[in-house]
Coordinates of C-alpha atoms in Angstrom, one line a residue:
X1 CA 21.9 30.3 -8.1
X2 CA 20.3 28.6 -11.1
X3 CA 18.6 25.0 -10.5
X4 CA 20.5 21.9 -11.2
X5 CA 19.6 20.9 -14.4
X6 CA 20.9 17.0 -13.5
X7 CA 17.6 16.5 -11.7
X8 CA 14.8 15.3 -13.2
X9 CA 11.4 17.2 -12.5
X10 CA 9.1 15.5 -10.4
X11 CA 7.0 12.7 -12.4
X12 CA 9.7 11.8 -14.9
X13 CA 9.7 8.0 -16.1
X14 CA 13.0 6.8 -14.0
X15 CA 15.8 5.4 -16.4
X16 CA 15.4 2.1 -16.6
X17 CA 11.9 1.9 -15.5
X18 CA 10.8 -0.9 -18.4
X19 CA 13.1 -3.0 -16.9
X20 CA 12.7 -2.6 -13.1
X21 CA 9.1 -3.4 -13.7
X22 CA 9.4 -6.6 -15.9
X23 CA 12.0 -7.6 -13.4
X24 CA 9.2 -7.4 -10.7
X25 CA 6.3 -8.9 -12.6
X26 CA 8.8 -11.7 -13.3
X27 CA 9.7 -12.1 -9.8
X28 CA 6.1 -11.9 -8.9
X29 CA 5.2 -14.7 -11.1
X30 CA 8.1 -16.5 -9.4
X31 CA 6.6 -15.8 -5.6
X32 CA 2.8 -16.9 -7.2
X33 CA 4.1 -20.1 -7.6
X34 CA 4.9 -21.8 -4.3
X35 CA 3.1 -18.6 -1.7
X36 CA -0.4 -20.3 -2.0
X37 CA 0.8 -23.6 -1.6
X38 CA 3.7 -22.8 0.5
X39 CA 3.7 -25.7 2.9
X40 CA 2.8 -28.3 -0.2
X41 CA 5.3 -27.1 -2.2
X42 CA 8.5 -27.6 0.3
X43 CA 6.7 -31.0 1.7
X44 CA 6.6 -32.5 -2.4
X45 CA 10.1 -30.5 -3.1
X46 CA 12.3 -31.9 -0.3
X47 CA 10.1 -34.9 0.7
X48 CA 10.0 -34.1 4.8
X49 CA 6.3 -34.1 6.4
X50 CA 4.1 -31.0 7.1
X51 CA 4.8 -30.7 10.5
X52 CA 8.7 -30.5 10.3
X53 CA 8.1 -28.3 6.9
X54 CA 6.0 -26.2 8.9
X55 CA 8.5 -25.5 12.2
X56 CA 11.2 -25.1 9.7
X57 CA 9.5 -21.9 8.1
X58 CA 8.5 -20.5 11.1
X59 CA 11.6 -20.6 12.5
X60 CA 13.5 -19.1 9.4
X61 CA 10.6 -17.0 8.9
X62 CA 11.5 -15.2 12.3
X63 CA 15.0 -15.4 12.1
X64 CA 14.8 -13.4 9.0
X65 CA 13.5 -10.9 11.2
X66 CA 16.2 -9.9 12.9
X67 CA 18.2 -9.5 9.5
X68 CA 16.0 -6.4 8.5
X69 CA 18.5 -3.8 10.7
X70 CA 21.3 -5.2 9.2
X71 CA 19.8 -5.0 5.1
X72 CA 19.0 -1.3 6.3
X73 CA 22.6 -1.0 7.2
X74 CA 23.9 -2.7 4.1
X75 CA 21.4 -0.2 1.7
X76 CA 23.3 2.5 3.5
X77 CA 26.8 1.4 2.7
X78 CA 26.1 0.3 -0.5
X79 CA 23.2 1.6 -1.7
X80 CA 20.2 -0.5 -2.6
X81 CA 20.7 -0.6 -6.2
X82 CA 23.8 -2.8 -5.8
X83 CA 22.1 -4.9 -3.0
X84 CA 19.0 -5.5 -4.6
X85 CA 20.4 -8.1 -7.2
X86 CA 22.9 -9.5 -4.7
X87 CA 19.1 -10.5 -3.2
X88 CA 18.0 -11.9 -5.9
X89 CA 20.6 -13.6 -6.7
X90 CA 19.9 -15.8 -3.0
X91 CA 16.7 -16.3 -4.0
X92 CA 17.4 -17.8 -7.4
X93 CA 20.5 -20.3 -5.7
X94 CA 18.0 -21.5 -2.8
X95 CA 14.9 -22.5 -5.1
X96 CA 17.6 -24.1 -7.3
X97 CA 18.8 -25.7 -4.1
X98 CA 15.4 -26.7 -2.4
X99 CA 15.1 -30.3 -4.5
X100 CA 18.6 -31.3 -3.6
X101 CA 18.1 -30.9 0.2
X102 CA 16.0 -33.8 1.0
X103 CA 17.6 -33.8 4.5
X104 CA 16.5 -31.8 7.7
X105 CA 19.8 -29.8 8.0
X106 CA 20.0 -29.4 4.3
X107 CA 16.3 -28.0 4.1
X108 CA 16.8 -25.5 6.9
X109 CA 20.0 -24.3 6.0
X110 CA 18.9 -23.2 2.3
X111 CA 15.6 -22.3 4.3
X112 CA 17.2 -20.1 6.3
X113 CA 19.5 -17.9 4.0
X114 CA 16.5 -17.9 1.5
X115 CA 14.3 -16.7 4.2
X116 CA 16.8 -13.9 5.0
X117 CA 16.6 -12.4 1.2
X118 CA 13.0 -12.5 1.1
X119 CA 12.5 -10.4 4.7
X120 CA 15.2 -7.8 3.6
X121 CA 14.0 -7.4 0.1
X122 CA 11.1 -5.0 1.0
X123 CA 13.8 -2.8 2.5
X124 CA 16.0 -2.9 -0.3
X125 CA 13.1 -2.4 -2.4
X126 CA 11.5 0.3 -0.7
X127 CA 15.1 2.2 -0.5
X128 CA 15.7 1.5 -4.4
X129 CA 12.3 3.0 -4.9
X130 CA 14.4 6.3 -3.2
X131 CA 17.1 5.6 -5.4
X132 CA 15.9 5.7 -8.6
X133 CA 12.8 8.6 -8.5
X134 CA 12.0 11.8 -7.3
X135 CA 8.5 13.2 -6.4
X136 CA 5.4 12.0 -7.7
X137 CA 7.3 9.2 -9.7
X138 CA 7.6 7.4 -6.2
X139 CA 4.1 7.3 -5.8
X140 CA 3.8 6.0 -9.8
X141 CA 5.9 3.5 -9.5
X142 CA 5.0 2.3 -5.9
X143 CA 1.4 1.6 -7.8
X144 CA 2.7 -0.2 -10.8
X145 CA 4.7 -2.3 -8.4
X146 CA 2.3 -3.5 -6.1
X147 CA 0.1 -3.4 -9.9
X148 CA 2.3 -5.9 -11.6
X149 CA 2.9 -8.0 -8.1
X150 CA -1.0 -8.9 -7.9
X151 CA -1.1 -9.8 -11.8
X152 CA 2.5 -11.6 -11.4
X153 CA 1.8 -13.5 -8.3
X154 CA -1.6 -14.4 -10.1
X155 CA -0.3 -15.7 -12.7
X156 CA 2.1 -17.7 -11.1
X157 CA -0.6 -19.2 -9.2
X158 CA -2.1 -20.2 -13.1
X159 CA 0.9 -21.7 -14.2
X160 CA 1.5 -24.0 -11.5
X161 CA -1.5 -25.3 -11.5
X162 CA -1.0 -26.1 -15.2
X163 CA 2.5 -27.4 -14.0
X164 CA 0.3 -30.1 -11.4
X165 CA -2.3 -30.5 -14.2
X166 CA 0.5 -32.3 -16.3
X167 CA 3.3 -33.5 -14.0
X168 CA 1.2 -34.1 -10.7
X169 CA 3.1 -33.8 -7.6
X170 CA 6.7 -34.0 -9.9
X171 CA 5.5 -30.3 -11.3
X172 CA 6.4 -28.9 -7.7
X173 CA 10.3 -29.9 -8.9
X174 CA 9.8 -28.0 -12.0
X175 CA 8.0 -25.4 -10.4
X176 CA 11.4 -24.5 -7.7
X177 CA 13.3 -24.7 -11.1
X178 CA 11.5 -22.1 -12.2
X179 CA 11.3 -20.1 -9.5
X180 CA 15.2 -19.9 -9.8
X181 CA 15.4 -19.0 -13.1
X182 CA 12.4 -16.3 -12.9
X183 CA 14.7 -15.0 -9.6
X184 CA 17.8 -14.7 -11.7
X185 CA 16.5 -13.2 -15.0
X186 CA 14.1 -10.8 -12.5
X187 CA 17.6 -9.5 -11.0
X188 CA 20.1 -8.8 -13.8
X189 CA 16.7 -6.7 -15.3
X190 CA 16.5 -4.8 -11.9
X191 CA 19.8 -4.0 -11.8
X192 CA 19.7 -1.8 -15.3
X193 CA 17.6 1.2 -13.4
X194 CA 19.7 4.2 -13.0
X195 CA 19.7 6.3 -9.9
X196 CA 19.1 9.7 -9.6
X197 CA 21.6 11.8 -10.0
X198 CA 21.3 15.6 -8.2
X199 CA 23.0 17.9 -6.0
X200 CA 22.4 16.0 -2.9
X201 CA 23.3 12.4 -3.9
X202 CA 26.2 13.7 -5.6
X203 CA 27.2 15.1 -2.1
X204 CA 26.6 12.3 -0.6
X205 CA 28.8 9.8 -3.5
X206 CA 31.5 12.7 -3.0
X207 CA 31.9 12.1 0.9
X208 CA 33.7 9.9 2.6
X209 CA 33.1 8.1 5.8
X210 CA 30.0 6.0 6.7
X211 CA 26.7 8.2 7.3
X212 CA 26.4 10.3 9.9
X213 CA 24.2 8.6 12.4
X214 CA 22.8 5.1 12.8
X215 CA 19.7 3.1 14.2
X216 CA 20.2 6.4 16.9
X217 CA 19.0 8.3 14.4
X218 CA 16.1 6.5 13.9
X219 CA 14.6 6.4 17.7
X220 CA 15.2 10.1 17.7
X221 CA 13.6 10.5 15.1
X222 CA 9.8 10.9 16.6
X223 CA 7.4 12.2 13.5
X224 CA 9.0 9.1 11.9
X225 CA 8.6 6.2 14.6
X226 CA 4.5 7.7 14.6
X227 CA 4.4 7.0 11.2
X228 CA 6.1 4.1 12.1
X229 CA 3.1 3.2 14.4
X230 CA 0.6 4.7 12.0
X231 CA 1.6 1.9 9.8
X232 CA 1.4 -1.0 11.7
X233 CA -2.3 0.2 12.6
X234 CA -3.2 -0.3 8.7
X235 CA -0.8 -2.9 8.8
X236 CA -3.2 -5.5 10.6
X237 CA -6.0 -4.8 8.4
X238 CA -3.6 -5.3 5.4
X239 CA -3.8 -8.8 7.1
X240 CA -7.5 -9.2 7.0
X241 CA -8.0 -10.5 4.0
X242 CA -5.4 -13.6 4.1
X243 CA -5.8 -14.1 7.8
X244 CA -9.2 -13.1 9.1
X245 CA -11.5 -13.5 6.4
X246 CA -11.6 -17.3 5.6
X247 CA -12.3 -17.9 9.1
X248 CA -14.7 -15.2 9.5
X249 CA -16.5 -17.3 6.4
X250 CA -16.3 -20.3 7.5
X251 CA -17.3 -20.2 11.0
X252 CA -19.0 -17.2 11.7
X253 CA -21.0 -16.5 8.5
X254 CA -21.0 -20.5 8.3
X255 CA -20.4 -19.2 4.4
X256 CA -18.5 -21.8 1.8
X257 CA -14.7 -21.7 0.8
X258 CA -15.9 -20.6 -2.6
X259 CA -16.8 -17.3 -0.8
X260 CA -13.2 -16.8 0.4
X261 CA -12.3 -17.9 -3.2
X262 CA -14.2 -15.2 -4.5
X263 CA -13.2 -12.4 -2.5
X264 CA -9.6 -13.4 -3.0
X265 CA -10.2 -13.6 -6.8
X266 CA -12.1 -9.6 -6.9
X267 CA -9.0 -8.3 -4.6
X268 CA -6.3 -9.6 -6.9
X269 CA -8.3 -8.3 -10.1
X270 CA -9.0 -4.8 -8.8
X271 CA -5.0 -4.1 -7.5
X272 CA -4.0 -5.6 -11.2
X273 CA -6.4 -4.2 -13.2
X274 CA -7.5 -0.6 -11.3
X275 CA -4.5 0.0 -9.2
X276 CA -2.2 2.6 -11.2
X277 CA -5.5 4.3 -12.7
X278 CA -6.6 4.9 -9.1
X279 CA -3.6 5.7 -7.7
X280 CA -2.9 8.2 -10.5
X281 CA -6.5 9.8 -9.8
X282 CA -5.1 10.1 -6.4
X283 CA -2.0 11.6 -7.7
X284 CA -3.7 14.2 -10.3
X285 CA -5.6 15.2 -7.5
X286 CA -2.9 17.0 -5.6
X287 CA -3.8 15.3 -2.2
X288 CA -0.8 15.3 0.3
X289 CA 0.4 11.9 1.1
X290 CA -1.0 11.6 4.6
X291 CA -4.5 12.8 3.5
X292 CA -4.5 10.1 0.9
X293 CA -3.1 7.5 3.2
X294 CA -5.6 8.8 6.2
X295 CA -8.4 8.3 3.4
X296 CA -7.0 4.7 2.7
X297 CA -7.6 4.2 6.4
X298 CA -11.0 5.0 6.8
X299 CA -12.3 2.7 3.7
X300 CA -10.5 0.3 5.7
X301 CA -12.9 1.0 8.5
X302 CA -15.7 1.4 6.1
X303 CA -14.9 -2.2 5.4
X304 CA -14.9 -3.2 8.1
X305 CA -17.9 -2.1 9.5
X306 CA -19.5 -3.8 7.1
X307 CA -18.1 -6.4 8.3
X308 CA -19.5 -6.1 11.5
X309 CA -23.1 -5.1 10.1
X310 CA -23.0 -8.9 7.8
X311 CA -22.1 -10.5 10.7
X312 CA -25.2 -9.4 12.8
X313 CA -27.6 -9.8 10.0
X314 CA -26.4 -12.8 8.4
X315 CA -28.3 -13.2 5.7
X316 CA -27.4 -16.5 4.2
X317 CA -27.4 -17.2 0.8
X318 CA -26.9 -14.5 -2.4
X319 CA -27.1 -11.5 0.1
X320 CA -24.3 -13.0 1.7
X321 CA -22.4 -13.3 -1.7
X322 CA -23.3 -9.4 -2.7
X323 CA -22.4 -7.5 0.4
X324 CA -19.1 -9.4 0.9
X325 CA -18.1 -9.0 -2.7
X326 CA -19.4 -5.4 -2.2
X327 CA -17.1 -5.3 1.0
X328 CA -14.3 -6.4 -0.6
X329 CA -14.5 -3.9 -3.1
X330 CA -14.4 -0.7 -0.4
X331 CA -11.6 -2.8 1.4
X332 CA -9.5 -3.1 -1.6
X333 CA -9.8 0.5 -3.1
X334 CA -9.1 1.9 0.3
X335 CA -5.9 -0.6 -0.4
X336 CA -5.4 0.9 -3.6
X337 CA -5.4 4.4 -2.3
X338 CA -3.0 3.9 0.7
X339 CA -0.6 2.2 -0.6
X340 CA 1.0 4.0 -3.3
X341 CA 1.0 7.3 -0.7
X342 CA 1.8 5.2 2.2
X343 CA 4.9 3.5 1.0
X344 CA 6.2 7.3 -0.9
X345 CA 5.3 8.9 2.3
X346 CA 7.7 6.4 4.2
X347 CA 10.6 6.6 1.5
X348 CA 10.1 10.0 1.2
X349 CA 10.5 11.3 5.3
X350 CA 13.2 8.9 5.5
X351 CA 16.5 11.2 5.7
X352 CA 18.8 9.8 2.2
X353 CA 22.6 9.3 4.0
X354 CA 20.0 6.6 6.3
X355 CA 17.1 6.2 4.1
X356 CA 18.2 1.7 4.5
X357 CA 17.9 2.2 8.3
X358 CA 14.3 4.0 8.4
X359 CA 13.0 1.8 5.7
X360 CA 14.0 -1.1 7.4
X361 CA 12.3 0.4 11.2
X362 CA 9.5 1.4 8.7
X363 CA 9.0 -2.2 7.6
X364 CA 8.9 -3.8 11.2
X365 CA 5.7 -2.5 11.1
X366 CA 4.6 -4.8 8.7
X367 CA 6.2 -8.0 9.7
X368 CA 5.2 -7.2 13.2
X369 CA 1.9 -7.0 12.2
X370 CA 2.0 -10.0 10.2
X371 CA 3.7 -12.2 12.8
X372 CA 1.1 -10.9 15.4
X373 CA -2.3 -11.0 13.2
X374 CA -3.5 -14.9 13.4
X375 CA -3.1 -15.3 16.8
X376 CA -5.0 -12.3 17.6
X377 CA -7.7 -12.5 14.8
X378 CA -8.0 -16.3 15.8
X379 CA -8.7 -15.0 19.9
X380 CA -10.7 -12.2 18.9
X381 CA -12.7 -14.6 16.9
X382 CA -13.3 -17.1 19.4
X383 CA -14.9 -14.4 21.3
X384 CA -17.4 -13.1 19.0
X385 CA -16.7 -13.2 15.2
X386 CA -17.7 -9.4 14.7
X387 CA -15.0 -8.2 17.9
X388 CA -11.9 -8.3 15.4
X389 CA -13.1 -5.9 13.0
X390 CA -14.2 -3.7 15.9
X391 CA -10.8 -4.2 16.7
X392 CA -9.7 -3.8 13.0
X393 CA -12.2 -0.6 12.8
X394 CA -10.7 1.3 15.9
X395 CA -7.2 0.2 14.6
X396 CA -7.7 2.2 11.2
X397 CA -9.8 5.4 12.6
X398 CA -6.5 5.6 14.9
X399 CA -4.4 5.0 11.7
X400 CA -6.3 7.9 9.8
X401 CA -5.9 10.6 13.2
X402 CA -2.2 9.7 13.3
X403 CA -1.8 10.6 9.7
X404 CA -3.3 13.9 9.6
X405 CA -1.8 15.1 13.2
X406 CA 1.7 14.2 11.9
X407 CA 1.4 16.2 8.9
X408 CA 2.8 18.9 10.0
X409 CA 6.0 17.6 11.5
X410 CA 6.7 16.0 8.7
X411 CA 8.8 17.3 5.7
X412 CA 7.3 19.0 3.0
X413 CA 9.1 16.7 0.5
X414 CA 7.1 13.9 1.9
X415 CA 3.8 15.5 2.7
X416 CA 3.6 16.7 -1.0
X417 CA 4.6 14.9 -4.7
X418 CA 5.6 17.9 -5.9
X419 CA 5.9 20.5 -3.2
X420 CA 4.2 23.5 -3.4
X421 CA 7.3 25.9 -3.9
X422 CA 7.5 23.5 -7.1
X423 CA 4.3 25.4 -8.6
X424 CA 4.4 28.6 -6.4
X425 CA 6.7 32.2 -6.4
X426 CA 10.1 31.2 -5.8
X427 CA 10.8 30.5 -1.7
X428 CA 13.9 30.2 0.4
X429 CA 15.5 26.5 0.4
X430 CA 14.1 24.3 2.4
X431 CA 16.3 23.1 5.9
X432 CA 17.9 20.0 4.7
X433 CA 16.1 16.9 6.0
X434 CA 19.2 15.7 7.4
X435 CA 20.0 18.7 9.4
X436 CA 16.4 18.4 11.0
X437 CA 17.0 15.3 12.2
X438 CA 20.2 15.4 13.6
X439 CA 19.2 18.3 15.6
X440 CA 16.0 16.4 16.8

């Protein structure tokens, strides 16, 4: 039986990929300008005080959550690239919103519904990721992504400044204005990408009836839930750099906030400026997507231990400058080469009739680590400031083991770009992924 000349061969630029991306670096753009001053921005915008600002985004914050299972289901039904706009859509009406609601309810009711589109959008995102590319064009485009993010949400951060420079505190008005409009012009250019079209999502348009298993699918699903846990590992050192390393500074190295400054400024450059031409060294190379991930791991811990090494030297003054700008450096290539294979890994094992569901387990891992990183960095801390990144350290070597052991239990369509039967003497079909599952 000949090969289906519908699909595209492994590294093809997706249909639509011009777009997808400017839609991201718009949104980006959007998300840089109110993230950094997140709890300024709603105080100026709807006029309530810090403190009830503060509760209100917590609260929403966790509430959106529990929404993820739900966006997985939704992706499933109606695949992610219809729900994907739908998102930004939500976005755009709350930021066009947030000035009118100058009243408690008000603000935590557009709070809330704009908090559930952000939480689900790295589901949806993820799953139109699967949607739109095959092979190594999901590691490609997972580093242009998180490329054009850093640059977006850096400029963003320029351009409200420069929105305060002139307006003062009436910019922040202008600035959720904005946001909406940079939401709604970033979703009608994300929704021109073009799925895939081969033999098994064609099956899978052509059948009727939902998909064959649900969130049951998922807990059976054991090489999955360790990658699951794999994640969340690198997951809290993926929270270093926002969390842990201005208090790390400021107490323990008894360093200035211009050194946080810095660090934040060199991170941002090298994931806009170095991240596709690393991740496509990466990609060139061949390596399997665990290895690469596992490797992303240990420069994590490399990092890390640095970290640990400043903090019982402390040398004060330039040194000081050097190695942590020289630490931030290993911490954000080992960023640079995880995430790309990470993320295609994860979109990759996840079976396609519930690829929503996993990616939505997958993402848990993330938020989870998120939600639980300042309160234990902050007790860590108190202890001894170099204890969290012996924590941080163990966390990532454990990251890297998991990687490789799973490897094999894995599928071959997610271990590899391009599969070695791709390149090699012709071999009998693979088992369907689907088929392996259900039977697990």
């Amino acid at each position: 039986m000949g090969e289906d000349k519908t699909r595209r061969p492994a590294g093809e630029r997706v249909r639509g990929e011009r777009s997808l991306l400017l839609g991201v670096g718009i949104s980006a753009i959007g998300i840089g300008m109110y993230v950094p001053f997140s709890l300024v921005f709603f105080h100026h915008v709807t006029g309530l005080s810090f403190a009830v600002v503060g509760v209100v985004l917590t609260v929403t914050g966790l509430a959106g959550l529990a929404v993820m299972p739900l966006a997985g289901s939704a992706v499933d039904r109606f695949g992610a690239r219809k729900v994907n706009p739908l998102l930004y859509a939500i976005r755009a009406l709350g930021f066009a919103l947030y000035p009118l609601a100058d009243t408690l309810p008000a603000f935590a009711a557009v709070a809330l519904v704009t908090a559930l589109a952000d939480r689900s959008f790295p589901v949806v995102q993820q799953s139109l990721i699967g949607e739109v590319a095959r092979g190594s064009s999901r590691d490609r485009l997972q580093a242009s992504i998180r490329a054009l993010q850093n640059a977006g949400m850096g400029a963003g951060a320029l351009i409200v400044s420069g929105v305060l420079a002139v307006w003062g505190t009436a910019g922040f008005t202008h600035t959720a204005w904005g946001n909406a409009v940079a939401f709604a012009l970033a979703g009608m250019l994300v929704a021109r990408v073009k799925p895939v079209r081969d033999a098994s999502t064609s099956a899978a348009a052509g059948s009727a009836g939902p998909p064959p298993a649900g969130y049951r699918m998922v807990l059976a699903d054991r090489p999955f839930l360790g990658l699951t846990a794999a994640n969340f590992l690198t997951a809290l050192g993926y929270s270093a750099l926002s969390v842990l390393f201005p208090l790390y500074i400021a107490t323990w190295l008894n360093g200035p906030d211009s050194l946080t400054g810095a660090a934040f400024t060199v991170n941002t450059a090298l994931c806009a400026g170095a991240g596709v031409l690393i991740a496509s060294r990466v990609r060139r190379s061949g390596a399997r997507r665990t290895r690469s991930a596992a490797l992303g791991a240990l420069l994590f811990a490399a990092a890390f231990v640095g970290q640990i090494v400043l903090g019982t030297v402390r040398p004060g003054g330039t040194a000081t400058l050097i190695a942590l700008l020289v630490i931030v450096v290993v911490y954000t290539v080992g960023e640079l080469v995880h995430s790309p294979s990470g993320g295609a890994l994860s979109v990759s094992a996840a079976p396609e009739a519930v690829r929503g569901r996993y990616l939505a387990t997958y993402q848990l891992s993330y938020s989870l680590a998120s939600a639980l990183a300042p309160s234990l960095f902050t007790a860590l801390l108190s202890v001894d400031g170099r204890l969290p990144w012996a924590v941080l350290t163990v966390a990532a070597l454990g990251a890297a083991l998991a990687l490789t052991r799973l490897e094999r239990r894995l599928p071959a369509e997610a271990v590899y770009a391009v599969p070695p039967a791709a390149t090699a003497t012709p071999t009998p079909a693979p088992i369907p992924r689907e088929s392996v599952a259900g039977a697990a």
